[in-house]
PDB file of C-alpha atoms in Angstrom:
ATOM      1  CA  SER A   1      10.514  -2.322 -12.191  1.00  0.00           C
ATOM      2  CA  PRO A   2      12.273   0.664 -10.656  1.00  0.00           C
ATOM      3  CA  TRP A   3       9.478   2.944 -11.903  1.00  0.00           C
ATOM      4  CA  VAL A   4       6.790   0.920 -10.165  1.00  0.00           C
ATOM      5  CA  ALA A   5       8.909   0.875  -7.008  1.00  0.00           C
ATOM      6  CA  LEU A   6       9.367   4.650  -7.205  1.00  0.00           C
ATOM      7  CA  ALA A   7       5.624   5.202  -7.672  1.00  0.00           C
ATOM      8  CA  LEU A   8       4.896   2.979  -4.656  1.00  0.00           C
ATOM      9  CA  VAL A   9       7.469   4.718  -2.440  1.00  0.00           C
ATOM     10  CA  LEU A  10       6.115   8.134  -3.441  1.00  0.00           C
ATOM     11  CA  THR A  11       2.564   6.976  -2.720  1.00  0.00           C
ATOM     12  CA  TRP A  12       3.610   5.678   0.698  1.00  0.00           C
ATOM     13  CA  LEU A  13       5.409   8.953   1.496  1.00  0.00           C
ATOM     14  CA  VAL A  14       2.497  11.169   0.438  1.00  0.00           C
ATOM     15  CA  VAL A  15      -0.057   9.170   2.441  1.00  0.00           C
ATOM     16  CA  ALA A  16       2.284   9.023   5.440  1.00  0.00           C
ATOM     17  CA  ALA A  17       2.841  12.790   5.281  1.00  0.00           C
ATOM     18  CA  LEU A  18      -0.881  13.482   5.039  1.00  0.00           C
ATOM     19  CA  PHE A  19      -2.242  11.014   7.599  1.00  0.00           C
ATOM     20  CA  ARG A  20       0.825   9.872   9.620  1.00  0.00           C
ATOM     21  CA  TYR A  21      -0.247   6.208   9.644  1.00  0.00           C
ATOM     22  CA  SER A  22       2.332   3.731   8.373  1.00  0.00           C
ATOM     23  CA  SER A  23      -0.177   0.905   7.990  1.00  0.00           C
ATOM     24  CA  LEU A  24      -2.597   3.104   6.043  1.00  0.00           C
ATOM     25  CA  SER A  25       0.265   4.174   3.782  1.00  0.00           C
ATOM     26  CA  ALA A  26       1.183   0.541   3.114  1.00  0.00           C
ATOM     27  CA  LEU A  27      -2.427  -0.429   2.417  1.00  0.00           C
ATOM     28  CA  ILE A  28      -3.006   2.426  -0.014  1.00  0.00           C
ATOM     29  CA  ALA A  29       0.319   1.842  -1.775  1.00  0.00           C
ATOM     30  CA  SER A  30      -0.525  -1.855  -2.160  1.00  0.00           C
ATOM     31  CA  ALA A  31      -3.966  -0.948  -3.517  1.00  0.00           C
ATOM     32  CA  MET A  32      -2.327   1.321  -6.087  1.00  0.00           C
ATOM     33  CA  CYS A  33       0.273  -1.259  -7.099  1.00  0.00           C
ATOM     34  CA  PRO A  34      -1.841  -3.112  -9.714  1.00  0.00           C
ATOM     35  CA  LEU A  35      -2.714   0.209 -11.360  1.00  0.00           C
ATOM     36  CA  TYR A  36       0.925   1.301 -11.456  1.00  0.00           C
ATOM     37  CA  VAL A  37       2.000  -2.086 -12.828  1.00  0.00           C
ATOM     38  CA  TRP A  38      -0.665  -1.939 -15.529  1.00  0.00           C
ATOM     39  CA  LEU A  39       0.143   1.665 -16.491  1.00  0.00           C
ATOM     40  CA  LEU A  40       3.934   1.337 -16.404  1.00  0.00           C
ATOM     41  CA  LEU A  41       4.459  -2.261 -17.513  1.00  0.00           C
ATOM     42  CA  GLY A  42       1.208  -3.285 -19.202  1.00  0.00           C
ATOM     43  CA  ARG A  43       1.792  -6.952 -18.372  1.00  0.00           C
ATOM     44  CA  TRP A  44      -1.252  -8.753 -16.999  1.00  0.00           C
ATOM     45  CA  PRO A  45       0.629 -11.574 -15.218  1.00  0.00           C
ATOM     46  CA  TYR A  46       2.372  -8.926 -13.115  1.00  0.00           C
ATOM     47  CA  VAL A  47      -0.921  -7.146 -12.476  1.00  0.00           C
ATOM     48  CA  VAL A  48      -2.443 -10.387 -11.210  1.00  0.00           C
ATOM     49  CA  LEU A  49       0.616 -11.067  -9.059  1.00  0.00           C
ATOM     50  CA  SER A  50       0.435  -7.578  -7.543  1.00  0.00           C
ATOM     51  CA  ILE A  51      -3.258  -8.155  -6.719  1.00  0.00           C
ATOM     52  CA  VAL A  52      -2.387 -11.407  -4.948  1.00  0.00           C
ATOM     53  CA  MET A  53       0.457  -9.744  -3.036  1.00  0.00           C
ATOM     54  CA  GLY A  54      -1.863  -6.872  -2.073  1.00  0.00           C
ATOM     55  CA  GLY A  55      -4.374  -9.378  -0.753  1.00  0.00           C
ATOM     56  CA  LEU A  56      -1.661 -10.959   1.379  1.00  0.00           C
ATOM     57  CA  LEU A  57      -0.682  -7.549   2.706  1.00  0.00           C
ATOM     58  CA  VAL A  58      -4.289  -6.799   3.691  1.00  0.00           C
ATOM     59  CA  TRP A  59      -4.493 -10.160   5.428  1.00  0.00           C
ATOM     60  CA  ARG A  60      -1.248  -9.486   7.332  1.00  0.00           C
ATOM     61  CA  HIS A  61      -2.448  -5.991   8.319  1.00  0.00           C
ATOM     62  CA  ARG A  62      -5.899  -7.029   9.521  1.00  0.00           C
ATOM     63  CA  SER A  63      -5.141  -6.117  13.158  1.00  0.00           C
ATOM     64  CA  ASN A  64      -3.879  -2.709  12.019  1.00  0.00           C
ATOM     65  CA  ILE A  65      -7.029  -2.250   9.928  1.00  0.00           C
ATOM     66  CA  GLU A  66      -9.144  -2.949  13.010  1.00  0.00           C
ATOM     67  CA  LYS A  67      -7.110  -0.403  14.993  1.00  0.00           C
ATOM     68  CA  LEU A  68      -7.446   2.174  12.188  1.00  0.00           C
ATOM     69  CA  LEU A  69     -11.205   1.712  12.068  1.00  0.00           C
ATOM     70  CA  ALA A  70     -11.442   1.975  15.862  1.00  0.00           C
ATOM     71  CA  GLY A  71      -9.214   5.080  15.912  1.00  0.00           C
ATOM     72  CA  LYS A  72      -6.591   3.304  18.037  1.00  0.00           C
ATOM     73  CA  GLU A  73      -3.716   2.939  15.572  1.00  0.00           C
ATOM     74  CA  SER A  74      -0.615   4.881  16.580  1.00  0.00           C
ATOM     75  CA  ARG A  75       0.625   7.598  14.262  1.00  0.00           C
ATOM     76  CA  ILE A  76       4.114   8.019  12.849  1.00  0.00           C
ATOM     77  CA  GLY A  77       6.199   9.959  15.378  1.00  0.00           C
ATOM     78  CA  GLN A  78       3.797   9.264  18.225  1.00  0.00           C
ATOM     79  CA  THR A  79       5.319   7.672  21.321  1.00  0.00           C
TER      80      THR A  79
END
């Protein structure tokens, strides 16, 4: 859905602008995805699929999550 995609991109941009962490932006956008899918599409199979995909994203970002928690993750624009 283009509306879900737009909501996710806007979420990513807002979080990135506020905190300047790309990985945090991706994690929060993926956490919001099931809610956006439910609100905009109302189709439970897609909600479940977005939860599974969000779980995969968290698994793939586990090293970034550790860095975020330790305060060692680099910020957007930081060299």
